[in-house]
JSON list of C-alpha atoms in Angstrom, two decimals:
[
{"chain": "Y", "resi": 1, "resn": "UNK", "atom": "CA", "xyz": [116.16, 152.26, 94.96]},
{"chain": "Y", "resi": 2, "resn": "UNK", "atom": "CA", "xyz": [117.60, 150.46, 92.38]},
{"chain": "Y", "resi": 3, "resn": "UNK", "atom": "CA", "xyz": [115.03, 150.02, 89.07]},
{"chain": "Y", "resi": 4, "resn": "UNK", "atom": "CA", "xyz": [114.28, 146.17, 89.31]},
{"chain": "Y", "resi": 5, "resn": "UNK", "atom": "CA", "xyz": [115.88, 145.98, 85.20]},
{"chain": "Y", "resi": 6, "resn": "UNK", "atom": "CA", "xyz": [119.27, 147.20, 86.77]},
{"chain": "Y", "resi": 7, "resn": "UNK", "atom": "CA", "xyz": [119.86, 144.97, 89.23]},
{"chain": "Y", "resi": 8, "resn": "UNK", "atom": "CA", "xyz": [119.29, 142.14, 86.88]},
{"chain": "Y", "resi": 9, "resn": "UNK", "atom": "CA", "xyz": [121.67, 144.29, 84.56]},
{"chain": "Y", "resi": 10, "resn": "UNK", "atom": "CA", "xyz": [124.11, 144.13, 87.50]},
{"chain": "Y", "resi": 11, "resn": "UNK", "atom": "CA", "xyz": [123.93, 140.44, 88.54]},
{"chain": "Y", "resi": 12, "resn": "UNK", "atom": "CA", "xyz": [124.77, 139.51, 84.65]},
{"chain": "Y", "resi": 13, "resn": "UNK", "atom": "CA", "xyz": [127.39, 141.62, 84.51]},
{"chain": "Y", "resi": 14, "resn": "UNK", "atom": "CA", "xyz": [128.87, 140.94, 88.19]},
{"chain": "Y", "resi": 15, "resn": "UNK", "atom": "CA", "xyz": [128.20, 137.28, 87.28]},
{"chain": "Y", "resi": 16, "resn": "UNK", "atom": "CA", "xyz": [130.41, 137.28, 84.00]},
{"chain": "Y", "resi": 17, "resn": "UNK", "atom": "CA", "xyz": [132.85, 139.78, 85.54]},
{"chain": "Y", "resi": 18, "resn": "UNK", "atom": "CA", "xyz": [135.84, 137.17, 85.93]},
{"chain": "Y", "resi": 19, "resn": "UNK", "atom": "CA", "xyz": [135.69, 135.78, 82.41]},
{"chain": "Y", "resi": 20, "resn": "UNK", "atom": "CA", "xyz": [136.04, 138.77, 80.77]},
{"chain": "Y", "resi": 21, "resn": "UNK", "atom": "CA", "xyz": [139.10, 139.67, 82.89]},
{"chain": "Y", "resi": 22, "resn": "UNK", "atom": "CA", "xyz": [140.69, 136.20, 82.23]},
{"chain": "Y", "resi": 23, "resn": "UNK", "atom": "CA", "xyz": [140.38, 137.00, 78.80]},
{"chain": "Y", "resi": 24, "resn": "UNK", "atom": "CA", "xyz": [141.69, 140.69, 78.85]},
{"chain": "Y", "resi": 25, "resn": "UNK", "atom": "CA", "xyz": [144.53, 138.56, 80.94]},
{"chain": "Y", "resi": 26, "resn": "UNK", "atom": "CA", "xyz": [145.16, 136.12, 78.84]},
{"chain": "Y", "resi": 27, "resn": "UNK", "atom": "CA", "xyz": [145.35, 138.14, 75.87]},
{"chain": "Y", "resi": 28, "resn": "UNK", "atom": "CA", "xyz": [147.68, 140.58, 77.12]},
{"chain": "Y", "resi": 29, "resn": "UNK", "atom": "CA", "xyz": [149.96, 137.21, 78.12]},
{"chain": "Y", "resi": 30, "resn": "UNK", "atom": "CA", "xyz": [149.41, 136.05, 74.57]},
{"chain": "Y", "resi": 31, "resn": "UNK", "atom": "CA", "xyz": [150.68, 139.93, 73.08]},
{"chain": "Y", "resi": 32, "resn": "UNK", "atom": "CA", "xyz": [153.29, 140.26, 75.57]},
{"chain": "Y", "resi": 33, "resn": "UNK", "atom": "CA", "xyz": [154.53, 136.73, 74.63]},
{"chain": "Y", "resi": 34, "resn": "UNK", "atom": "CA", "xyz": [154.68, 137.65, 70.68]},
{"chain": "Y", "resi": 35, "resn": "UNK", "atom": "CA", "xyz": [156.29, 141.04, 71.22]},
{"chain": "Y", "resi": 36, "resn": "UNK", "atom": "CA", "xyz": [159.18, 139.30, 73.17]},
{"chain": "Y", "resi": 37, "resn": "UNK", "atom": "CA", "xyz": [159.06, 136.71, 70.53]},
{"chain": "Y", "resi": 38, "resn": "UNK", "atom": "CA", "xyz": [159.55, 138.85, 67.49]},
{"chain": "Y", "resi": 39, "resn": "UNK", "atom": "CA", "xyz": [161.99, 141.06, 69.67]},
{"chain": "Y", "resi": 40, "resn": "UNK", "atom": "CA", "xyz": [164.40, 138.02, 70.07]},
{"chain": "Y", "resi": 41, "resn": "UNK", "atom": "CA", "xyz": [164.09, 137.14, 66.56]},
{"chain": "Y", "resi": 42, "resn": "UNK", "atom": "CA", "xyz": [165.24, 140.25, 65.59]},
{"chain": "Y", "resi": 43, "resn": "UNK", "atom": "CA", "xyz": [168.18, 140.79, 67.73]},
{"chain": "Y", "resi": 44, "resn": "UNK", "atom": "CA", "xyz": [169.51, 137.43, 66.12]},
{"chain": "Y", "resi": 45, "resn": "UNK", "atom": "CA", "xyz": [168.94, 138.54, 62.69]},
{"chain": "Y", "resi": 46, "resn": "UNK", "atom": "CA", "xyz": [170.86, 141.78, 63.38]},
{"chain": "Y", "resi": 47, "resn": "UNK", "atom": "CA", "xyz": [173.51, 139.76, 64.54]},
{"chain": "Y", "resi": 48, "resn": "UNK", "atom": "CA", "xyz": [173.33, 137.32, 61.41]},
{"chain": "Y", "resi": 49, "resn": "UNK", "atom": "CA", "xyz": [173.50, 140.52, 59.04]},
{"chain": "Y", "resi": 50, "resn": "UNK", "atom": "CA", "xyz": [176.67, 141.92, 61.11]},
{"chain": "Y", "resi": 51, "resn": "UNK", "atom": "CA", "xyz": [178.48, 138.79, 60.82]},
{"chain": "Y", "resi": 52, "resn": "UNK", "atom": "CA", "xyz": [177.09, 139.13, 56.52]},
{"chain": "Y", "resi": 53, "resn": "UNK", "atom": "CA", "xyz": [178.72, 142.80, 56.26]},
{"chain": "Y", "resi": 54, "resn": "UNK", "atom": "CA", "xyz": [181.44, 141.77, 58.06]},
{"chain": "Y", "resi": 55, "resn": "UNK", "atom": "CA", "xyz": [182.24, 138.74, 55.83]},
{"chain": "Y", "resi": 56, "resn": "UNK", "atom": "CA", "xyz": [181.47, 140.79, 52.69]},
{"chain": "Y", "resi": 57, "resn": "UNK", "atom": "CA", "xyz": [184.48, 143.83, 54.13]},
{"chain": "Y", "resi": 58, "resn": "UNK", "atom": "CA", "xyz": [186.63, 140.74, 54.45]},
{"chain": "Y", "resi": 59, "resn": "UNK", "atom": "CA", "xyz": [186.05, 139.61, 50.99]},
{"chain": "Y", "resi": 60, "resn": "UNK", "atom": "CA", "xyz": [186.25, 143.24, 49.05]}
]
């Protein structure tokens, strides 16, 4: 038999579990979006740096 205090705690945890799961899901989606955004910016900057290096090489 489960202690009444534990039953109350389990009810509280199970009632709030969907909100916790949703919050973690939102955080993971936001983190993945941020990482994707930063990687795309880094690739763009890398291309721009290559173009600048080529331009400076042609000047010399």
